[in-house]
PDB file of N, CA and C in Angstrom:
ATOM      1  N   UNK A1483       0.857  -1.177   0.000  1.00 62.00           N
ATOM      2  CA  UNK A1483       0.000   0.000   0.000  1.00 62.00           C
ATOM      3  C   UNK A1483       0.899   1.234   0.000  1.00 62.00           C
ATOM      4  N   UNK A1484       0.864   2.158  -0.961  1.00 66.00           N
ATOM      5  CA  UNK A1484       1.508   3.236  -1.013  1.00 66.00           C
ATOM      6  C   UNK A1484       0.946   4.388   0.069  1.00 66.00           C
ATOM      7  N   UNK A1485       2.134   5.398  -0.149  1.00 75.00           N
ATOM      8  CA  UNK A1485       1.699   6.171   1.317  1.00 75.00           C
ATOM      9  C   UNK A1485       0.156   6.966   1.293  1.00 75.00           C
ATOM     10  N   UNK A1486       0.229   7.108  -0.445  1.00 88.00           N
ATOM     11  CA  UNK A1486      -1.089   8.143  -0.122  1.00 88.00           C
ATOM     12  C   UNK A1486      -2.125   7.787   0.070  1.00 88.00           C
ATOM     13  N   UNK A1487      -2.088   6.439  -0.297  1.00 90.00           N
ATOM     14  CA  UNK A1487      -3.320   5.195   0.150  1.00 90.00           C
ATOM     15  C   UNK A1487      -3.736   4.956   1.533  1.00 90.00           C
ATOM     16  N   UNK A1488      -2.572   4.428   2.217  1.00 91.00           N
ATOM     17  CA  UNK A1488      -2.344   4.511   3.552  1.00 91.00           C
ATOM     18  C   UNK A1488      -2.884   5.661   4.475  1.00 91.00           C
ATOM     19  N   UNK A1489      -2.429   6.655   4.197  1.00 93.00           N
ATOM     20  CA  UNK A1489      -3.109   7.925   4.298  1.00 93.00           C
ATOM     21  C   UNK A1489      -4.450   8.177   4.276  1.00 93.00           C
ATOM     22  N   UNK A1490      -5.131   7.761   3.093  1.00 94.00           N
ATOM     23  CA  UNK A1490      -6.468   8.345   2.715  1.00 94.00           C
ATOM     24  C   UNK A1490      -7.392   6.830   3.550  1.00 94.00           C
ATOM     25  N   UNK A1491      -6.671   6.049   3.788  1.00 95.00           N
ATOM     26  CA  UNK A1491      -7.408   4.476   4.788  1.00 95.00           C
ATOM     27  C   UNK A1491      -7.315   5.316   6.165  1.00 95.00           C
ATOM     28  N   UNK A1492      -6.494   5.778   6.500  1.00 96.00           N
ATOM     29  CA  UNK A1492      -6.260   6.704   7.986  1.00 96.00           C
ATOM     30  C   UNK A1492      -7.390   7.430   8.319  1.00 96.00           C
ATOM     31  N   UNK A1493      -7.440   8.569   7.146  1.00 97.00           N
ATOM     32  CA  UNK A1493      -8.643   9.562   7.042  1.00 97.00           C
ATOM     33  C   UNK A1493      -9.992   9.084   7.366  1.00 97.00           C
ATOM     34  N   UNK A1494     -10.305   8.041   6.101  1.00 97.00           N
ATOM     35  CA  UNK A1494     -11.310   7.640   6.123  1.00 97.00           C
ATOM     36  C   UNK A1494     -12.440   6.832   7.596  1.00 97.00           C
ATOM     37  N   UNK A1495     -10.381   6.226   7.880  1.00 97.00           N
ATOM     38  CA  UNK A1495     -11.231   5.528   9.326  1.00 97.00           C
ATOM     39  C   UNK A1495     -11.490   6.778  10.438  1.00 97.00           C
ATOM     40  N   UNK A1496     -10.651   7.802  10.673  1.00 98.00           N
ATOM     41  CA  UNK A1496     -10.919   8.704  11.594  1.00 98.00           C
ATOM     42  C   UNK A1496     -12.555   9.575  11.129  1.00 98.00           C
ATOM     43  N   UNK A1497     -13.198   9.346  10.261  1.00 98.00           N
ATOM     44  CA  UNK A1497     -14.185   9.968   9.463  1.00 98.00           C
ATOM     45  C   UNK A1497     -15.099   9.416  10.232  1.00 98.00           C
ATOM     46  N   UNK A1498     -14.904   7.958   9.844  1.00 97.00           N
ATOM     47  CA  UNK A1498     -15.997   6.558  10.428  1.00 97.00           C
ATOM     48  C   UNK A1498     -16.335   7.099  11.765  1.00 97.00           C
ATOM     49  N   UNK A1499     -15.334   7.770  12.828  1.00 98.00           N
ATOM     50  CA  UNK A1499     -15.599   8.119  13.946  1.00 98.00           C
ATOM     51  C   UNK A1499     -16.517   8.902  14.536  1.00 98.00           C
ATOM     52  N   UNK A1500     -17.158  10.068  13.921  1.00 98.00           N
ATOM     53  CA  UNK A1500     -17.724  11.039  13.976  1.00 98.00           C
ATOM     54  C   UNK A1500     -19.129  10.676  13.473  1.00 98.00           C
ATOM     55  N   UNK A1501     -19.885  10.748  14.483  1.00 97.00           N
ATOM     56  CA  UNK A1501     -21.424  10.050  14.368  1.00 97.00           C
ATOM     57  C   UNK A1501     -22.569  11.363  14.144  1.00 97.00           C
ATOM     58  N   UNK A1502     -23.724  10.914  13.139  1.00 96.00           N
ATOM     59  CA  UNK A1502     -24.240  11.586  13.036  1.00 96.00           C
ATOM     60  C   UNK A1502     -25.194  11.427  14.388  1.00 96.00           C
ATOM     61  N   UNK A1503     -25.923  13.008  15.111  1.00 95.00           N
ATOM     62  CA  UNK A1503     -26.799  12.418  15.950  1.00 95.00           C
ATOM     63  C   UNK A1503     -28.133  12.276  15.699  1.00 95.00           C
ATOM     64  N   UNK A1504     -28.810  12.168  14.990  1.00 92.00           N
ATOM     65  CA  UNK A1504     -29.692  12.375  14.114  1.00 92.00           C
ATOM     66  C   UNK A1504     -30.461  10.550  13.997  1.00 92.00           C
ATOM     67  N   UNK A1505     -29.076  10.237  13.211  1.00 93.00           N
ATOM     68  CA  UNK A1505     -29.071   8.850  12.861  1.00 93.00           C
ATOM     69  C   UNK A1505     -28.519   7.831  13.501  1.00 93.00           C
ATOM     70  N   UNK A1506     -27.521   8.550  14.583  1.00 94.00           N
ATOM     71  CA  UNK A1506     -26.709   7.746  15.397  1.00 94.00           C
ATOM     72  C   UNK A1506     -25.531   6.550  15.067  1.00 94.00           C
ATOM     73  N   UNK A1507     -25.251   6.866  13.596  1.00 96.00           N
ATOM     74  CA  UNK A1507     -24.796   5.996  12.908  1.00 96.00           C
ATOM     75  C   UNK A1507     -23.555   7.278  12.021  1.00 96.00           C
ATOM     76  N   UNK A1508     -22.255   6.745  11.868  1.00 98.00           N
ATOM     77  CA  UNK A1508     -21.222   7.467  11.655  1.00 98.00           C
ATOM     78  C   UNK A1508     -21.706   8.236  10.015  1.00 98.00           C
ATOM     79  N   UNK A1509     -20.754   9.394   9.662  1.00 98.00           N
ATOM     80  CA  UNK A1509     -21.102   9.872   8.754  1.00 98.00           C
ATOM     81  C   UNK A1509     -20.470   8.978   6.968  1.00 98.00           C
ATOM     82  N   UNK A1510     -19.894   8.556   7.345  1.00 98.00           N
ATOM     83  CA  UNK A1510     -19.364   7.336   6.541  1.00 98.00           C
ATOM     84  C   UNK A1510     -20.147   6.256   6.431  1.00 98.00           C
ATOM     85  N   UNK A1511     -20.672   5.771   7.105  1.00 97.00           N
ATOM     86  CA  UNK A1511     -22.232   4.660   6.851  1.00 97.00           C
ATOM     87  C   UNK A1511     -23.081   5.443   6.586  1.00 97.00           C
ATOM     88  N   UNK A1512     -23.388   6.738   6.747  1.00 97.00           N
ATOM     89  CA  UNK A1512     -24.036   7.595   6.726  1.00 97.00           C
ATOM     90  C   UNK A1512     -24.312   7.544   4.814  1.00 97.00           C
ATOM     91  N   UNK A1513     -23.172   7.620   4.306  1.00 97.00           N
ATOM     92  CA  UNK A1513     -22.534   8.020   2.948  1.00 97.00           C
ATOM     93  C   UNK A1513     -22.306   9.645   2.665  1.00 97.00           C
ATOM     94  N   UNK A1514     -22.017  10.186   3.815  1.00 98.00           N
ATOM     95  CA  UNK A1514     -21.996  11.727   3.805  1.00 98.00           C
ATOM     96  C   UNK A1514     -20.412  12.244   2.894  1.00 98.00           C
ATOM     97  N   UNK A1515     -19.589  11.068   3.258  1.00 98.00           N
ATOM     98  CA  UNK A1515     -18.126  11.395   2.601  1.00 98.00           C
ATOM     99  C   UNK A1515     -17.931  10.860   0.932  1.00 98.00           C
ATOM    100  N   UNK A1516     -17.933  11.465   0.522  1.00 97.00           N
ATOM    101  CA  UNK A1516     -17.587  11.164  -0.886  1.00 97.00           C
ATOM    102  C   UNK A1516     -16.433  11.127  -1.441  1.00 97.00           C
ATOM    103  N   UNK A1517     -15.325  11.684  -0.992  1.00 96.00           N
ATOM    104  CA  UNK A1517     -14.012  11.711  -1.145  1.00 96.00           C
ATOM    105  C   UNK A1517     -13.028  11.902  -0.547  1.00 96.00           C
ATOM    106  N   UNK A1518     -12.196  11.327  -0.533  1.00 97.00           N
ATOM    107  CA  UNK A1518     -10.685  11.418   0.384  1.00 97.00           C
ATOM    108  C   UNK A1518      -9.633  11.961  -0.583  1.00 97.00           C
ATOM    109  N   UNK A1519      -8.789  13.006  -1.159  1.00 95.00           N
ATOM    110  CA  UNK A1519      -8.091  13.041  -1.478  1.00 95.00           C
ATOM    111  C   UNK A1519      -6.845  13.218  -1.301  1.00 95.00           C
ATOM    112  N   UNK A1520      -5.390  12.645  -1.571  1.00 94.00           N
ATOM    113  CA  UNK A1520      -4.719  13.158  -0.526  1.00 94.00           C
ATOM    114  C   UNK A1520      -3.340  13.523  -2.157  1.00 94.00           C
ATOM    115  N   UNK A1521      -3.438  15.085  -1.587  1.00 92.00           N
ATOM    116  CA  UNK A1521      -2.681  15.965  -2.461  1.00 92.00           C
ATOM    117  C   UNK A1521      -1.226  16.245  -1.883  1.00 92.00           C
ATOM    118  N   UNK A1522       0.042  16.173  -2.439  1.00 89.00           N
ATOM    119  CA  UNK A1522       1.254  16.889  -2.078  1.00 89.00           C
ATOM    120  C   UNK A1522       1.241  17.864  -1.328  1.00 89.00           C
ATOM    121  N   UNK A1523       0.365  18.871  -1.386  1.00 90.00           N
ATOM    122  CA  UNK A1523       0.451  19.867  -0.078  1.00 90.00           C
ATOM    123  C   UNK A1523      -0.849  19.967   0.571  1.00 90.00           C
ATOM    124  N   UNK A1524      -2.020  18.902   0.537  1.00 94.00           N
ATOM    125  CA  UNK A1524      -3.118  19.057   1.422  1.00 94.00           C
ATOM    126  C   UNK A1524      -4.237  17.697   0.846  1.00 94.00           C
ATOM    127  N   UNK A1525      -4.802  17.774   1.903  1.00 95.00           N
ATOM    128  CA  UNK A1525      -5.565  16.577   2.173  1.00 95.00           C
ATOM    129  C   UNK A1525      -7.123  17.122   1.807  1.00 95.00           C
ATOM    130  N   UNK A1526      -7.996  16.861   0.699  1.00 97.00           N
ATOM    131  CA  UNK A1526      -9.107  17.449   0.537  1.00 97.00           C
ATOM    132  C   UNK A1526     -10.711  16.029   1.087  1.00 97.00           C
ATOM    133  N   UNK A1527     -11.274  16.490   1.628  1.00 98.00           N
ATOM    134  CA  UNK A1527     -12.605  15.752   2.198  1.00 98.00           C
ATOM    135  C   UNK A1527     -13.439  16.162   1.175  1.00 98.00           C
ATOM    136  N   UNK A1528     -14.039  15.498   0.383  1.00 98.00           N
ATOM    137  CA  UNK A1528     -15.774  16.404  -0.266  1.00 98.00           C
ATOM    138  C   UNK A1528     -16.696  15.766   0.582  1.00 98.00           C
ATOM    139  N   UNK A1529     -17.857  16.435   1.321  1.00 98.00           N
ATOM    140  CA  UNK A1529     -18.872  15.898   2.021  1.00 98.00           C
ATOM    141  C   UNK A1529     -20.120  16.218   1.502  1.00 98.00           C
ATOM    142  N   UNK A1530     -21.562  15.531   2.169  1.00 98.00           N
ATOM    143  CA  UNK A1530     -22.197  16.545   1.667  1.00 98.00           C
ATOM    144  C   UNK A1530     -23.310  16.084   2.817  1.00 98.00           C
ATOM    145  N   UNK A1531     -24.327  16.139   3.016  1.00 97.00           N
ATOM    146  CA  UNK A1531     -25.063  16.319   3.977  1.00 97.00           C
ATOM    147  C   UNK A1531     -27.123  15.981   3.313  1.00 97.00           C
ATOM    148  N   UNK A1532     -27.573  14.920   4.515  1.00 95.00           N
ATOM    149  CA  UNK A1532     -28.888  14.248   4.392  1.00 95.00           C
ATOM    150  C   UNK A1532     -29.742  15.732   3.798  1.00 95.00           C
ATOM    151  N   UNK A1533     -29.380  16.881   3.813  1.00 94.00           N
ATOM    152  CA  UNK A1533     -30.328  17.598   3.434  1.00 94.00           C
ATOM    153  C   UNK A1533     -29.809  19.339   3.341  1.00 94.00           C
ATOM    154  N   UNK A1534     -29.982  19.897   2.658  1.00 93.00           N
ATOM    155  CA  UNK A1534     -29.442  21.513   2.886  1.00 93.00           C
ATOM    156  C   UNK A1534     -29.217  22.166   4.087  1.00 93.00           C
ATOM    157  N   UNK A1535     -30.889  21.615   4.522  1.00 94.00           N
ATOM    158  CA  UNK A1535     -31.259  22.334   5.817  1.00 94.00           C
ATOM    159  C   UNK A1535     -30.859  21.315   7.487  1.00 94.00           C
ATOM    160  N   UNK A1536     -30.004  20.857   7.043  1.00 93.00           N
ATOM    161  CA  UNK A1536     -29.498  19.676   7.971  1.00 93.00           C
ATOM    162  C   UNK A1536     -29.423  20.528   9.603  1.00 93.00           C
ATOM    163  N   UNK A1537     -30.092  20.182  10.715  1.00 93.00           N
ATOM    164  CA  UNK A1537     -30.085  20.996  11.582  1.00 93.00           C
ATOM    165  C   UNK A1537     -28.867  20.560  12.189  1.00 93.00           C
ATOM    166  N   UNK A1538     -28.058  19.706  12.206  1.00 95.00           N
ATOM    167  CA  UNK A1538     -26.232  19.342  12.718  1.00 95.00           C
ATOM    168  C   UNK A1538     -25.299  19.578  11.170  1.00 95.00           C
ATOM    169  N   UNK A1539     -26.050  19.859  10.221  1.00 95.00           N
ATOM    170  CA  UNK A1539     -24.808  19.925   9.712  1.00 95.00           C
ATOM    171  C   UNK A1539     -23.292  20.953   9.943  1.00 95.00           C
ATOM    172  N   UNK A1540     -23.512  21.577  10.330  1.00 96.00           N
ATOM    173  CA  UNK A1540     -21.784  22.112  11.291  1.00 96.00           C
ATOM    174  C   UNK A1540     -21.238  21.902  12.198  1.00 96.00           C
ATOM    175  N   UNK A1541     -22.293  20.785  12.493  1.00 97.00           N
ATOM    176  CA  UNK A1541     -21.734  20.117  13.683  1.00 97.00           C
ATOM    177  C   UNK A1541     -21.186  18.946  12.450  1.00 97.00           C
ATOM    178  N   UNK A1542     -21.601  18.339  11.900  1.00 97.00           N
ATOM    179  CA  UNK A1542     -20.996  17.232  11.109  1.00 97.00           C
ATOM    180  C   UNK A1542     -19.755  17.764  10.745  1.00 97.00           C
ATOM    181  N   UNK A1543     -19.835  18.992   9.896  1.00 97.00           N
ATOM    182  CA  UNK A1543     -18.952  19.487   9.069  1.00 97.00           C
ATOM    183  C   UNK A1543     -17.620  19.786   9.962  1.00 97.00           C
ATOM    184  N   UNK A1544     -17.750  20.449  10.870  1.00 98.00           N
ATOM    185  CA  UNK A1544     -16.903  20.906  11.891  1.00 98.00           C
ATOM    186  C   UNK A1544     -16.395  19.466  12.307  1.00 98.00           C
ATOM    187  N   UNK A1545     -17.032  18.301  12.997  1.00 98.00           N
ATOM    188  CA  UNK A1545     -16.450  16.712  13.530  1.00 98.00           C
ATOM    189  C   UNK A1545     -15.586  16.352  12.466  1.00 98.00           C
ATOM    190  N   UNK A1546     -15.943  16.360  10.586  1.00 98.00           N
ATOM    191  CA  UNK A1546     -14.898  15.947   9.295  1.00 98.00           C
ATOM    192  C   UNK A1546     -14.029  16.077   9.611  1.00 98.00           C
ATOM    193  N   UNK A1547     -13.822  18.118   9.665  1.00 97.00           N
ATOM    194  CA  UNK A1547     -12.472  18.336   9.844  1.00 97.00           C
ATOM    195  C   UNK A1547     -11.620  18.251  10.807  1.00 97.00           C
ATOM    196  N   UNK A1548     -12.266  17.885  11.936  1.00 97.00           N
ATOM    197  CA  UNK A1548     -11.390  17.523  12.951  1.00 97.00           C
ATOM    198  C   UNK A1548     -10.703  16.181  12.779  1.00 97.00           C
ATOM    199  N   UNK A1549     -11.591  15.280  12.265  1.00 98.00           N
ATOM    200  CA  UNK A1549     -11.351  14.205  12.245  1.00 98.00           C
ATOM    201  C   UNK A1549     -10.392  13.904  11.265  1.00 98.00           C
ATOM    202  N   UNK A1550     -10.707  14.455  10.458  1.00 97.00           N
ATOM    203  CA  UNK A1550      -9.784  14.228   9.153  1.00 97.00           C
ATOM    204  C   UNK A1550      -8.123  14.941   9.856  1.00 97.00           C
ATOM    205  N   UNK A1551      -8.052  16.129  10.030  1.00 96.00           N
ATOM    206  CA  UNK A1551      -6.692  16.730  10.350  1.00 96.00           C
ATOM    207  C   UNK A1551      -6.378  15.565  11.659  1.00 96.00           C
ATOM    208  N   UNK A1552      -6.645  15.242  12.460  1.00 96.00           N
ATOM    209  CA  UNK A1552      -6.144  13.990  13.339  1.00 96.00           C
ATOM    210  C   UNK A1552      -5.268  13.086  12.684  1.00 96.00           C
ATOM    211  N   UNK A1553      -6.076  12.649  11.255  1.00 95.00           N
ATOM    212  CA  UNK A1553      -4.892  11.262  11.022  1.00 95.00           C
ATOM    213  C   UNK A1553      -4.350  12.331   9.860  1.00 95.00           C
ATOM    214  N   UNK A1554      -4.579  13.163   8.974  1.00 92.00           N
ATOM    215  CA  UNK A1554      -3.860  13.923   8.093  1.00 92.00           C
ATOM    216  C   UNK A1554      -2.252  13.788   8.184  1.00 92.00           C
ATOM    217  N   UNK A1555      -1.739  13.438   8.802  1.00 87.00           N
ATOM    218  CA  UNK A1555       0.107  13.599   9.002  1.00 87.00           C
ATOM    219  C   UNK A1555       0.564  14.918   8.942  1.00 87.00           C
ATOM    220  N   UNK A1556      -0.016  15.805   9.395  1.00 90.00           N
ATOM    221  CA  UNK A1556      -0.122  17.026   9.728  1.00 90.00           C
ATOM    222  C   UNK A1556      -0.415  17.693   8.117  1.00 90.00           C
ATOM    223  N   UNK A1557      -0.849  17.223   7.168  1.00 92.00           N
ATOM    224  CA  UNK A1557      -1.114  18.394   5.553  1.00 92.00           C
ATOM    225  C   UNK A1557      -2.075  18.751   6.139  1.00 92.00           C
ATOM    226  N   UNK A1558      -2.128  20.572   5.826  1.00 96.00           N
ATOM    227  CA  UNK A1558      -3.733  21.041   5.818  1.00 96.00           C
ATOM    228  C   UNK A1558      -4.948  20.487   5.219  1.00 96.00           C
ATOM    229  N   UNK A1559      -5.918  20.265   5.920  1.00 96.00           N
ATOM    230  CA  UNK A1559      -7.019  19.663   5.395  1.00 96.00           C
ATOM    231  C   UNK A1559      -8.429  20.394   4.909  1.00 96.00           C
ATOM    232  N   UNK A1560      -8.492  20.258   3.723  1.00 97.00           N
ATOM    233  CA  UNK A1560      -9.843  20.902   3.347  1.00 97.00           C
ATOM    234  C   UNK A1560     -11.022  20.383   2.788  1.00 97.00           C
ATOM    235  N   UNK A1561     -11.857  20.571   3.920  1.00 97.00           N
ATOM    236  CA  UNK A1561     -13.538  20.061   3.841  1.00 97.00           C
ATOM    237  C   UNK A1561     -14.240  20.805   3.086  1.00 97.00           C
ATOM    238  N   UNK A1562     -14.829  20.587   2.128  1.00 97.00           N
ATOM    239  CA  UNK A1562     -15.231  20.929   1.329  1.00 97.00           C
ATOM    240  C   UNK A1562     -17.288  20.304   1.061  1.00 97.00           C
ATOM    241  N   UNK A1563     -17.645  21.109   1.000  1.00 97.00           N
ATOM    242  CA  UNK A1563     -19.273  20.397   1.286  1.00 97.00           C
ATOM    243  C   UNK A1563     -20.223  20.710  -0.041  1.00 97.00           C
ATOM    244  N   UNK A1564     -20.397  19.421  -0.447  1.00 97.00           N
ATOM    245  CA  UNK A1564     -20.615  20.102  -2.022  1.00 97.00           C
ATOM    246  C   UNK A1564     -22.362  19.175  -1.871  1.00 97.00           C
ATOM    247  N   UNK A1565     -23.270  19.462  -2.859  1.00 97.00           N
ATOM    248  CA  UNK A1565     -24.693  19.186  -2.980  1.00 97.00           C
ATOM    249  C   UNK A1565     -24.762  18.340  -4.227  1.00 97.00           C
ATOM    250  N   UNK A1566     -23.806  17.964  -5.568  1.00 96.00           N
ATOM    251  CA  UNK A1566     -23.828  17.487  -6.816  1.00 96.00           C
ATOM    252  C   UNK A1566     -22.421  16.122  -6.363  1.00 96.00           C
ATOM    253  N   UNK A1567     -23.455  15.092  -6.614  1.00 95.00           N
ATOM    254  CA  UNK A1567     -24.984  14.397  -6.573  1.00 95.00           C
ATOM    255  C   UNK A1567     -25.031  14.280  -5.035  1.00 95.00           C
ATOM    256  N   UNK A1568     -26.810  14.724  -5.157  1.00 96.00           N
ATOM    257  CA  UNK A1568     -27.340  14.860  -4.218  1.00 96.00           C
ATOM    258  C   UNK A1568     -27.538  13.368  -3.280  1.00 96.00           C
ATOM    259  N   UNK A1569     -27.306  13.792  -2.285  1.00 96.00           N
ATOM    260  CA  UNK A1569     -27.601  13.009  -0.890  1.00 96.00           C
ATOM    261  C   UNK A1569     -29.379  11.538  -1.314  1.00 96.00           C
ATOM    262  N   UNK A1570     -29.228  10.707  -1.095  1.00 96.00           N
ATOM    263  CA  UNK A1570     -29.978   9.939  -1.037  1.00 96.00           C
ATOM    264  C   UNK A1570     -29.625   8.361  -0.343  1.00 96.00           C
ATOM    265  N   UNK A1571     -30.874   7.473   0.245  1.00 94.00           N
ATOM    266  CA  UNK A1571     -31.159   7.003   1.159  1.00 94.00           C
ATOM    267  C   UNK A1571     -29.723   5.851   0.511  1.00 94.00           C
ATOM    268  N   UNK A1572     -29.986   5.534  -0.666  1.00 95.00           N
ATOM    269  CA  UNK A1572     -28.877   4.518  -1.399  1.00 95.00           C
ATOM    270  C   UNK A1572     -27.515   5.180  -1.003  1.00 95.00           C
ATOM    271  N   UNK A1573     -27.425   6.170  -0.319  1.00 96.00           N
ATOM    272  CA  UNK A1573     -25.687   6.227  -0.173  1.00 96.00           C
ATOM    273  C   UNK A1573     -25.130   5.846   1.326  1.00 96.00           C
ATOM    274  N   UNK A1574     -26.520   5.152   1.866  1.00 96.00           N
ATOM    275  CA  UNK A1574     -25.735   4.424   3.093  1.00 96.00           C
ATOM    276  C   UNK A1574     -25.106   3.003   3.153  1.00 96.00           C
ATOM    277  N   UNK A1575     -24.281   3.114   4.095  1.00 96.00           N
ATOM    278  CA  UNK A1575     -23.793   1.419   3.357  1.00 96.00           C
ATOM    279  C   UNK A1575     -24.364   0.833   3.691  1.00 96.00           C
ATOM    280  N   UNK A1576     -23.874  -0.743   3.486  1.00 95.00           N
ATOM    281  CA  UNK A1576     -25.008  -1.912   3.914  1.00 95.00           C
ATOM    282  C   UNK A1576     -24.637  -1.853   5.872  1.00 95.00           C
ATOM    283  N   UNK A1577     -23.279  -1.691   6.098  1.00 94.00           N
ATOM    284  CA  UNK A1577     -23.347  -1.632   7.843  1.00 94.00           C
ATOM    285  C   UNK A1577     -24.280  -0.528   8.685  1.00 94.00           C
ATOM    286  N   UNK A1578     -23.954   0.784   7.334  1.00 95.00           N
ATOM    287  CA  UNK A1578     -25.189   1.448   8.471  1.00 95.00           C
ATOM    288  C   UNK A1578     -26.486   1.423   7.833  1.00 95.00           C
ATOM    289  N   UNK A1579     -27.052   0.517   6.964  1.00 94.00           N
ATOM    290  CA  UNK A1579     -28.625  -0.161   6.914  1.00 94.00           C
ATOM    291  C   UNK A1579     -28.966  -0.440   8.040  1.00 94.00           C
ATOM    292  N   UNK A1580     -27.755  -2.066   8.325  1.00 93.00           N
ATOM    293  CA  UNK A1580     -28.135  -2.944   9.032  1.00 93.00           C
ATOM    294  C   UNK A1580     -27.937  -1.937  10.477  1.00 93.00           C
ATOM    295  N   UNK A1581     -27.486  -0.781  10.748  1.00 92.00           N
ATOM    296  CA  UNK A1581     -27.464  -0.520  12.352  1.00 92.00           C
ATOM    297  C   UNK A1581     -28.686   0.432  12.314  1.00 92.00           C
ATOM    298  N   UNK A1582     -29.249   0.627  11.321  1.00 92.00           N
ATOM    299  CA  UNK A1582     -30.775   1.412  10.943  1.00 92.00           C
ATOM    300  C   UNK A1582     -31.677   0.500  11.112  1.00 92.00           C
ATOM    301  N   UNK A1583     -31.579  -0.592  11.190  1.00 91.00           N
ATOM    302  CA  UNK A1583     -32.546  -1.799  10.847  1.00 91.00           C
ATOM    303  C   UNK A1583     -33.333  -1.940   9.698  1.00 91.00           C
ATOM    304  N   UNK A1584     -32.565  -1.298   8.496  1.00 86.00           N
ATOM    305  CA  UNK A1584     -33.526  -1.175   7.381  1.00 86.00           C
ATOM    306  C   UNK A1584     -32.727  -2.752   6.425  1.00 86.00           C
ATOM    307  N   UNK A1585     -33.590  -3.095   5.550  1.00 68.00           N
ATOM    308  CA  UNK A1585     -33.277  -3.965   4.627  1.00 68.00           C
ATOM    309  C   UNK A1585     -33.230  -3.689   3.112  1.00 68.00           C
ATOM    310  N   UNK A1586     -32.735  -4.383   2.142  1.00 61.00           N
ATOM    311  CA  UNK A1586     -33.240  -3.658   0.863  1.00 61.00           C
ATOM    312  C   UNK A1586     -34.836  -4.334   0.528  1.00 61.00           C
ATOM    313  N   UNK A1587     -35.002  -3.689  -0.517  1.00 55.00           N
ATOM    314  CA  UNK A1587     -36.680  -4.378  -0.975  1.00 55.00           C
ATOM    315  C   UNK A1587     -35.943  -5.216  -1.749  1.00 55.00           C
ATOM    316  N   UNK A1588     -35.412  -5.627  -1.796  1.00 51.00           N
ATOM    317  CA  UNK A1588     -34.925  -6.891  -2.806  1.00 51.00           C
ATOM    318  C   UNK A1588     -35.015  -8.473  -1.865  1.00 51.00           C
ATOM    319  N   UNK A1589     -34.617  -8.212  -1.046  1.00 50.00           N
ATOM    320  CA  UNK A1589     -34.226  -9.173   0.777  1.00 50.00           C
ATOM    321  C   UNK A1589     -35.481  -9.608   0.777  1.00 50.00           C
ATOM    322  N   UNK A1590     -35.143 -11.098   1.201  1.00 45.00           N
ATOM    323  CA  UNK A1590     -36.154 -11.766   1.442  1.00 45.00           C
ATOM    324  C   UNK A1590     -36.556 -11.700   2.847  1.00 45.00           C
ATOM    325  N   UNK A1591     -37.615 -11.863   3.557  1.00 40.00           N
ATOM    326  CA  UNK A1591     -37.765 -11.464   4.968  1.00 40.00           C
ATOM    327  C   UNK A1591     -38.060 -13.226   5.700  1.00 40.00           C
TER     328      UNK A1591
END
């Protein structure tokens, strides 16, 4: 695994950390993170958030960047919160389904 890989696995897991309270389920199961990038002089997050009017979203946004600059290896980190493509129920993973208790309609019961 190369370093910037290594790196952006770091990020990602310190991301996992930061729970939405809403959903109670991290913003990464969430599917709030869309990107990890990790650049020669800075580390970029794209996020984006269950809704415009998200009543925690700066609280989310604010937990990213903390979280993210933690494992960053000290590069400046920039969170970035973008709306294209929009937020929907399909961008949670299957771990935070299953800690939602939701199933797909495909699943047999």
């Amino acid at each position: 695994m190369n370093t910037d890989t290594a790196l952006a696995t770091a990020v990602i897991h310190a991301l996992g950390t930061v729970m939405d309270p809403e959903f109670g389920i991290s913003i990464t199961d969430l599917g709030l993170i869309y990107s990890v990038d990790v650049e020669p002089e800075r580390l970029r997050v794209a996020m984006t958030l269950t809704t415009m009017y998200c009543p925690s979203g700066q609280v989310l946004f604010d937990g990213a960047r903390t979280a993210a600059e933690s494992a960053s290896d000290g590069r400046p980190v920039e969170v970035e919160m973008v709306w294209d493509p929009a937020w929907t129920p399909d961008c949670i993973t299957p771990a935070g389904r299953a800690a939602l208790g939701c199933t797909d309609p495909g699943e047999e019961h």
